[in-house]
Coordinates of C-alpha atoms in Angstrom, one line a residue:
M19 CA 0.0 0.0 0.0
H20 CA 1.3 3.5 -0.9
I21 CA 0.5 6.0 1.8
L22 CA 0.8 9.7 0.8
V23 CA 1.2 12.0 3.8
F24 CA 1.0 15.8 3.9
S25 CA 2.6 17.3 7.0
H26 CA 3.8 20.9 7.3
Y27 CA 6.4 19.8 9.9
Y28 CA 8.9 17.0 9.8
P29 CA 12.3 16.2 11.3
P30 CA 14.8 17.5 11.8
E31 CA 12.2 19.9 13.2
V32 CA 11.5 18.8 16.8
N33 CA 7.9 20.0 17.5
A34 CA 5.0 17.6 18.3
P35 CA 3.5 17.3 14.8
A36 CA 6.9 16.5 13.3
S37 CA 7.5 13.8 15.9
R38 CA 4.0 12.3 15.6
M39 CA 4.1 11.9 11.8
S40 CA 7.7 10.8 11.5
E41 CA 7.4 8.2 14.1
N42 CA 4.2 6.8 12.6
C43 CA 5.6 6.8 9.1
K44 CA 8.7 4.9 10.2
V45 CA 6.5 2.2 11.7
W46 CA 4.4 2.0 8.5
A47 CA 7.5 1.8 6.4
D48 CA 8.9 -1.0 8.6
A49 CA 5.7 -2.9 8.1
G50 CA 6.4 -3.0 4.4
H51 CA 4.3 -0.1 3.1
E52 CA 5.5 2.6 0.7
V53 CA 5.3 5.9 2.5
T54 CA 5.8 9.3 0.9
V55 CA 5.7 12.5 2.9
I56 CA 5.4 16.0 1.3
T57 CA 6.6 18.6 3.7
C58 CA 8.5 21.9 3.9
V59 CA 12.2 22.6 4.2
P60 CA 13.0 22.4 7.9
N61 CA 12.7 26.0 9.3
H62 CA 10.4 25.9 12.4
P63 CA 10.0 28.0 14.5
R64 CA 12.3 30.8 13.4
G65 CA 11.5 30.7 9.7
K66 CA 15.2 30.1 8.9
V67 CA 16.3 27.1 6.9
Y68 CA 18.3 24.5 8.8
S69 CA 21.9 23.9 8.0
G70 CA 22.3 21.5 5.1
Y71 CA 19.0 22.3 3.4
Q72 CA 17.9 24.8 0.8
N73 CA 14.4 26.3 0.2
R74 CA 14.0 24.8 -3.3
V75 CA 11.0 24.0 -5.4
Y76 CA 11.6 20.2 -5.1
Q77 CA 14.1 18.1 -3.2
S78 CA 13.8 14.5 -2.1
E79 CA 15.5 12.2 0.4
T80 CA 14.8 8.8 2.1
V81 CA 15.1 8.5 5.9
D82 CA 14.1 5.5 7.9
G83 CA 12.6 3.9 4.7
V84 CA 10.3 7.0 4.2
R85 CA 10.5 9.1 1.1
I86 CA 10.5 12.7 2.1
V87 CA 9.7 15.3 -0.6
R88 CA 10.4 18.9 0.5
V89 CA 8.8 21.8 -1.4
W90 CA 9.3 25.5 -1.5
T91 CA 7.4 27.7 0.9
Y92 CA 7.3 31.4 1.9
L93 CA 9.3 31.2 5.1
A94 CA 8.0 32.9 8.2
A95 CA 8.7 32.7 11.9
N96 CA 6.1 31.2 14.1
A97 CA 4.8 34.7 14.9
G98 CA 2.6 37.2 13.1
F99 CA -0.7 36.1 11.5
A100 CA -0.4 37.4 8.0
R101 CA 3.0 36.0 7.2
R102 CA 2.2 32.6 8.7
I103 CA -1.0 32.4 6.5
A104 CA 1.3 33.1 3.6
N105 CA 3.6 30.4 4.7
Y106 CA 0.7 27.9 5.0
L107 CA -0.9 28.8 1.7
S108 CA 2.4 28.6 -0.1
Y109 CA 2.9 25.1 1.2
M110 CA -0.5 24.0 0.0
I111 CA 0.2 25.4 -3.5
S112 CA 3.7 23.9 -3.7
A113 CA 2.6 20.5 -2.4
L114 CA -0.2 20.2 -4.9
S115 CA 2.1 21.4 -7.7
V116 CA 4.5 18.4 -7.3
L117 CA 1.8 15.7 -7.4
P118 CA 2.5 14.9 -11.1
W119 CA 5.8 13.5 -9.9
I120 CA 4.3 11.5 -7.1
K121 CA 3.2 7.9 -7.5
R122 CA -0.5 7.4 -7.2
P123 CA -1.3 6.7 -3.6
D124 CA -3.7 4.1 -2.2
I125 CA -4.5 6.2 0.8
I126 CA -4.0 9.9 1.6
L127 CA -3.4 11.4 5.0
S128 CA -3.1 15.0 5.9
T129 CA -2.8 16.7 9.3
S130 CA -4.5 19.8 10.7
P131 CA -3.3 22.2 11.8
Q132 CA -1.9 23.8 10.1
F133 CA -5.3 24.3 8.5
F134 CA -4.2 24.4 4.8
C135 CA -2.1 21.3 5.1
G136 CA -5.3 19.4 6.1
L137 CA -7.0 20.9 3.0
T138 CA -4.2 19.8 0.8
G139 CA -5.2 16.3 1.5
M140 CA -8.8 17.1 0.4
V141 CA -7.7 18.4 -3.0
A142 CA -5.4 15.4 -3.4
K143 CA -8.4 13.1 -2.8
W144 CA -10.2 14.8 -5.7
I145 CA -7.2 14.5 -8.0
Y146 CA -6.4 10.8 -7.2
R147 CA -9.9 9.7 -6.2
A148 CA -8.3 7.9 -3.3
P149 CA -9.6 7.7 0.3
W150 CA -8.6 10.6 2.5
V151 CA -7.9 10.5 6.2
L152 CA -7.8 13.8 8.1
D153 CA -5.6 13.8 11.2
V154 CA -7.0 16.5 13.6
R155 CA -4.4 17.6 16.1
D156 CA -6.0 20.9 17.1
L157 CA -9.3 22.7 16.6
W158 CA -8.6 25.4 14.1
P159 CA -9.7 28.2 13.9
E160 CA -11.1 27.8 17.5
S161 CA -7.6 27.7 18.9
I162 CA -6.4 30.9 17.3
V163 CA -9.4 32.7 18.7
S164 CA -8.7 31.3 22.1
V165 CA -5.2 32.8 22.3
G166 CA -6.4 36.2 21.0
A167 CA -4.6 35.9 17.7
M168 CA -7.8 36.7 15.8
P169 CA -11.1 38.1 16.9
R170 CA -14.3 36.1 16.2
G171 CA -15.9 37.7 13.2
F172 CA -16.5 37.3 9.5
V173 CA -13.1 35.7 8.7
V174 CA -13.4 33.2 11.5
R175 CA -16.9 32.3 10.5
R176 CA -15.7 31.6 7.0
L177 CA -12.8 29.5 8.2
E178 CA -15.3 27.5 10.4
D179 CA -17.3 26.9 7.2
I180 CA -14.2 25.5 5.5
E181 CA -13.5 23.4 8.6
T182 CA -16.9 21.9 8.4
F183 CA -16.6 21.3 4.7
A184 CA -13.3 19.5 5.2
Y185 CA -14.7 17.3 7.9
N186 CA -17.5 16.3 5.6
Q187 CA -15.2 15.6 2.7
A188 CA -12.9 13.3 4.7
D189 CA -13.5 9.5 4.4
H190 CA -12.2 9.0 8.0
I191 CA -11.2 11.5 10.7
V192 CA -8.6 10.7 13.3
S193 CA -8.6 12.9 16.4
V194 CA -5.6 13.2 18.8
T195 CA -7.9 13.5 21.8
D196 CA -11.3 12.2 23.0
A197 CA -12.5 15.7 23.7
F198 CA -12.3 16.7 20.0
V199 CA -14.7 14.1 18.9
P200 CA -18.0 15.8 19.9
H201 CA -16.8 19.1 18.3
I202 CA -16.1 17.2 15.0
A203 CA -19.3 15.1 15.2
E204 CA -21.5 18.2 15.5
R205 CA -20.2 19.4 12.2
L206 CA -20.8 16.3 10.2
K207 CA -23.9 16.3 7.9
T208 CA -23.7 12.5 7.4
A209 CA -22.4 9.8 9.7
K210 CA -18.8 8.7 9.2
P211 CA -16.1 7.1 11.3
I212 CA -14.1 9.0 13.8
S213 CA -11.2 7.3 15.6
V214 CA -9.0 8.5 18.4
V215 CA -5.2 7.9 18.2
K216 CA -3.5 9.8 20.9
N217 CA 0.2 10.9 21.0
G218 CA 2.7 8.7 22.7
V219 CA 6.4 7.9 23.0
H220 CA 8.8 5.1 22.2
P221 CA 9.7 4.2 25.9
S222 CA 13.0 2.8 24.9
L223 CA 14.2 6.2 23.6
F224 CA 13.4 7.9 26.9
R225 CA 15.9 6.7 29.5
T226 CA 17.6 8.7 32.3
S227 CA 21.3 9.4 31.7
N228 CA 24.2 10.3 33.9
T229 CA 24.6 13.8 32.4
S230 CA 22.3 15.6 34.8
A231 CA 25.0 17.3 36.8
D232 CA 26.8 18.4 33.6
V233 CA 23.7 19.9 32.1
K234 CA 22.8 21.7 35.3
A235 CA 26.4 23.1 35.5
R236 CA 26.1 24.2 31.8
F237 CA 23.2 26.4 32.7
D238 CA 24.6 27.5 36.1
L239 CA 21.9 25.5 38.0
Q240 CA 24.2 23.0 39.7
G241 CA 22.9 21.7 43.0
R242 CA 19.4 23.0 42.4
F243 CA 16.0 21.3 42.0
V244 CA 15.3 22.2 38.4
A245 CA 11.7 22.8 37.2
S246 CA 11.7 22.9 33.4
Y247 CA 9.3 23.9 30.6
V248 CA 10.3 22.2 27.4
G249 CA 8.3 23.2 24.2
T250 CA 7.0 26.0 22.1
H251 CA 7.0 29.5 23.7
G252 CA 3.7 30.6 22.2
L253 CA 0.7 32.7 22.9
A254 CA -1.3 29.7 24.1
H255 CA 1.1 28.6 26.8
G256 CA 0.9 31.5 29.3
L257 CA 4.5 31.2 30.3
D258 CA 4.4 34.5 32.2
T259 CA 3.0 32.2 35.0
V260 CA 6.3 30.4 35.1
L261 CA 8.2 33.8 35.4
Q262 CA 5.8 34.8 38.2
A263 CA 6.4 31.4 40.0
A264 CA 10.1 32.0 39.7
D265 CA 9.6 35.4 41.2
R266 CA 7.8 33.8 44.2
L267 CA 10.7 31.4 44.7
R268 CA 13.6 33.9 44.0
D269 CA 14.8 33.6 47.6
N270 CA 14.9 29.8 47.6
P271 CA 18.5 28.9 46.5
Q272 CA 17.5 25.2 46.2
I273 CA 15.2 25.8 43.2
G274 CA 15.8 26.9 39.7
F275 CA 13.8 27.2 36.5
L276 CA 14.7 26.3 32.9
L277 CA 12.8 27.2 29.7
V278 CA 13.9 25.3 26.6
G279 CA 12.3 26.0 23.2
D280 CA 11.4 28.8 20.9
G281 CA 8.3 30.6 19.6
A282 CA 6.5 33.9 19.3
E283 CA 6.8 34.8 22.9
R284 CA 10.4 33.8 23.7
H285 CA 12.1 37.2 23.2
R286 CA 9.4 39.0 25.2
L287 CA 9.8 36.5 28.0
I288 CA 13.6 37.1 28.0
K289 CA 13.0 40.8 28.3
T290 CA 10.4 40.4 31.0
A291 CA 12.7 38.1 33.0
Q292 CA 15.5 40.6 32.8
K293 CA 13.2 43.4 33.9
M294 CA 12.1 41.3 36.8
Q295 CA 15.7 40.6 37.6
L296 CA 15.2 36.9 37.9
D297 CA 18.5 35.2 38.5
N298 CA 16.9 31.8 39.2
I299 CA 15.6 31.2 35.6
R300 CA 17.3 30.3 32.4
I301 CA 15.7 30.8 28.9
V302 CA 18.0 28.9 26.6
G303 CA 16.2 28.6 23.3
Q304 CA 15.6 25.6 21.1
L305 CA 18.2 22.8 21.4
P306 CA 18.9 19.9 19.0
K307 CA 16.9 16.7 19.6
A308 CA 20.1 14.8 20.5
E309 CA 20.5 17.1 23.5
M310 CA 17.0 16.5 24.9
P311 CA 17.8 13.3 26.9
G312 CA 20.3 15.3 28.9
I313 CA 17.7 18.1 29.4
W314 CA 15.2 15.7 30.7
S315 CA 17.7 14.0 32.9
A316 CA 18.5 17.4 34.5
T317 CA 14.8 18.1 34.9
D318 CA 13.5 17.4 38.4
A319 CA 9.9 18.6 37.6
S320 CA 8.3 19.1 34.3
L321 CA 6.1 22.2 33.9
I322 CA 3.2 21.8 31.5
V323 CA 1.1 24.9 31.2
L324 CA -1.5 26.5 29.0
K325 CA -3.7 29.6 29.3
R326 CA -7.0 28.9 31.0
S327 CA -9.6 28.4 28.3
D328 CA -12.4 26.0 27.5
T329 CA -10.7 25.2 24.2
F330 CA -7.6 24.0 26.0
K331 CA -9.6 21.6 28.2
K332 CA -9.8 19.5 25.0
V333 CA -6.1 19.2 24.4
L334 CA -3.5 16.7 25.5
P335 CA 0.0 18.1 25.4
S336 CA 2.4 15.7 23.8
K337 CA 5.1 16.8 26.3
M338 CA 3.2 15.0 29.0
F339 CA 4.1 11.7 27.5
E340 CA 7.8 12.6 27.2
A341 CA 7.9 13.7 30.9
M342 CA 6.2 10.5 32.0
A343 CA 8.5 8.3 30.0
M344 CA 11.5 10.0 31.6
E345 CA 10.0 9.3 35.1
C346 CA 9.8 13.1 35.6
P347 CA 7.0 14.3 38.0
I348 CA 4.7 16.9 36.4
V349 CA 3.2 20.1 37.6
L350 CA 0.3 20.5 35.3
G351 CA -1.5 23.8 34.6
V352 CA -4.0 22.4 32.1
E353 CA -7.6 21.4 32.7
G354 CA -9.9 18.8 31.1
E355 CA -8.5 15.7 29.4
A356 CA -4.9 16.5 30.3
K357 CA -5.8 16.7 34.0
A358 CA -7.8 13.4 33.7
L359 CA -4.7 11.7 32.4
L360 CA -2.6 13.1 35.2
D361 CA -5.2 12.0 37.8
V362 CA -5.5 8.4 36.5
S363 CA -1.7 8.0 36.1
G364 CA -0.7 9.6 39.4
A365 CA 2.2 11.3 37.5
G366 CA 2.2 14.6 39.3
I367 CA 0.4 17.6 40.8
A368 CA -2.4 19.5 39.1
I369 CA -2.9 23.3 39.5
T370 CA -5.3 25.9 38.2
P371 CA -4.0 27.3 34.9
G372 CA -2.5 30.7 35.3
D373 CA -2.1 30.4 39.1
A374 CA 1.5 31.4 39.8
D375 CA 1.2 30.9 43.5
A376 CA -0.1 27.3 43.0
L377 CA 2.7 26.6 40.4
A378 CA 5.4 27.8 42.9
K379 CA 3.8 25.7 45.7
G380 CA 3.7 22.6 43.5
V381 CA 7.4 23.0 42.5
K382 CA 8.3 23.6 46.1
R383 CA 6.4 20.6 47.4
L384 CA 8.1 18.3 44.9
S385 CA 11.5 19.7 45.8
E386 CA 10.9 19.2 49.5
D387 CA 9.4 15.7 49.2
P388 CA 11.8 13.5 47.1
A389 CA 9.8 10.4 47.9
L390 CA 6.6 12.0 46.4
A391 CA 8.6 13.1 43.3
K392 CA 9.9 9.6 42.8
R393 CA 6.5 8.0 43.2
C394 CA 5.0 10.4 40.6
G395 CA 7.8 9.7 38.2
A396 CA 7.6 5.9 38.5
R397 CA 3.8 5.9 38.1
G398 CA 4.0 8.2 35.1
R399 CA 6.5 5.9 33.3
A400 CA 4.5 2.7 34.1
H401 CA 1.3 4.3 32.7
V402 CA 2.9 5.6 29.5
C403 CA 4.5 2.3 28.8
A404 CA 1.2 0.5 29.3
Y405 CA -1.0 2.8 27.3
F406 CA 0.9 5.2 25.1
N407 CA 3.6 3.2 23.4
R408 CA 4.1 4.9 20.0
R409 CA 4.7 1.7 18.1
I410 CA 1.5 0.2 19.2
L411 CA -0.4 3.4 18.4
A412 CA 1.2 3.6 15.0
E413 CA 0.2 0.0 14.3
R414 CA -3.4 0.8 15.3
Y415 CA -3.3 3.9 13.1
L416 CA -2.1 1.6 10.2
D417 CA -5.2 -0.6 10.8
I418 CA -7.4 2.5 10.1
L419 CA -5.6 3.4 6.9
T420 CA -5.7 -0.2 5.7
A421 CA -9.4 -0.5 6.5
E422 CA -10.1 2.7 4.5
H423 CA -8.1 1.4 1.6
L424 CA -10.1 -1.7 1.6
N425 CA -13.4 0.2 2.0
S426 CA -14.3 -1.9 5.0
T427 CA -14.9 0.7 7.8
P428 CA -18.4 1.2 9.1
S429 CA -20.4 4.2 7.8
R430 CA -21.3 5.6 11.1
I431 CA -19.8 7.8 13.8
D432 CA -18.2 5.5 16.4
Q433 CA -17.1 7.5 19.3
G434 CA -16.2 4.4 21.2
R435 CA -13.6 3.4 18.7
R436 CA -10.4 4.6 20.4
A437 CA -6.8 3.7 20.1
Y438 CA -4.9 4.5 23.2

C-alpha cells in the first residue's frame, strides 16, 4: 500500500507534529508499506532554513525507509498572523504542484493544523480519487481565537465553514484526543467514522542518563532542583505564569527554572525576566533533539502549562508523555482531558491554569518531598509504557488506513472506537 502524507512539519524539526508523523511513518515503512511525505524545508520555529538544506521547489531524500519530498514555501517565523498564513498557503500550492511527480497513492493522510495542510489532502483526494484520512491535532480556527490571535468575526466564521466542509469531505477522521470528537461530530452532515489515536512515545528512547550534573552546570543551575518547561513558547502557553512562579521562589536557593524551546513569545519572555531581575531562571532557546535526553535528565519537575480556556480543556499536550516516559514528575496547569490523564496515572500535581502561587507551591512541594517526586515519576512511566507506546499506536493507526483502503470501515460515527 502506498501512503501519501501531507505534513507541514517533519524532522529534523522537533515539534510535536513532526514527531507524531515521522514516528508513525517509520513504523508503517517498517511494516512493508511505501510511505511518501510531502513537507517543507525544515525551518520551524524561526522561519530560517536549517543547515544542510535549501528552500528549493523540489528536493527528495529517504530517511528510515520513508521518502521525504520537500517543497518551497514562503518562510515565516512562528509569529505574526499574515506571514504565517502566507507560509501555510504557499505550502498548499507547492505541495499540490509536485503531485504529477508522485506515484498514485492508495490512501491519503493530511494533518490539521496547520489548516491548509489538512485541506491539501482534500484536494489530493479529488485528484487521485483515493480515500482521504484527516488527522486532527487541534481545533482550528477555534484555537487561534482562544489565544487572541484573531477576533471572532466574518473571517473566523468563513474559516469555520471551511473546517466543516473538510470534515464532511474526509473519508475518515482521526482525532488526537477524545475531547475533540463531539466538536467534530457536531459538524458532520452525514455519519462517518471518527477514531482517536493519541500521541505517545517510544519508551526505549526515553531513559535517564548520567549527564544531569553536567547539564545543570552548563546552565549554572548546579545543586538545584530544576523545574523545566520544554516546548513552544507561544501565545497559548501562558509562560508568564512560570516567570511569576520563579519570582515567588527567588529567595529559595534550592530551586531553579529552565525554559527550553522557541516561539513567538520567547524574546518578550527574556526581556520580562530581565526586567524582573530573575536570577533563578534560564531561557536557553531551542536545542537539537540529540540534547533532549540530557535536558530531561536534568529536569526534576516538568512544567506543562497553557492559558485557562475552555478550548484547552480538549487538548492533551504531547510533552506530558515525554515527561512521564522520563520518570519526571509533572506540575500541570491544564484542565480537562490532560488533568484526567494526570489523575489516572498519578504522574504529578495539578494546579489551576495561570495560578503562579499554585505553580510555585507545586514545585516547592516536589523539591521538599523526594519520595513523592519519585513515586509520581515511577507511576507516570508505568502508565505511559502500558497505554501510550508509540509503536502500538502507529500499528493501530495503520489498521485504520488499511481498512479505509479496503473500504471496510463502518459508515457511522463510532465515538467508542479509540486507540490508546
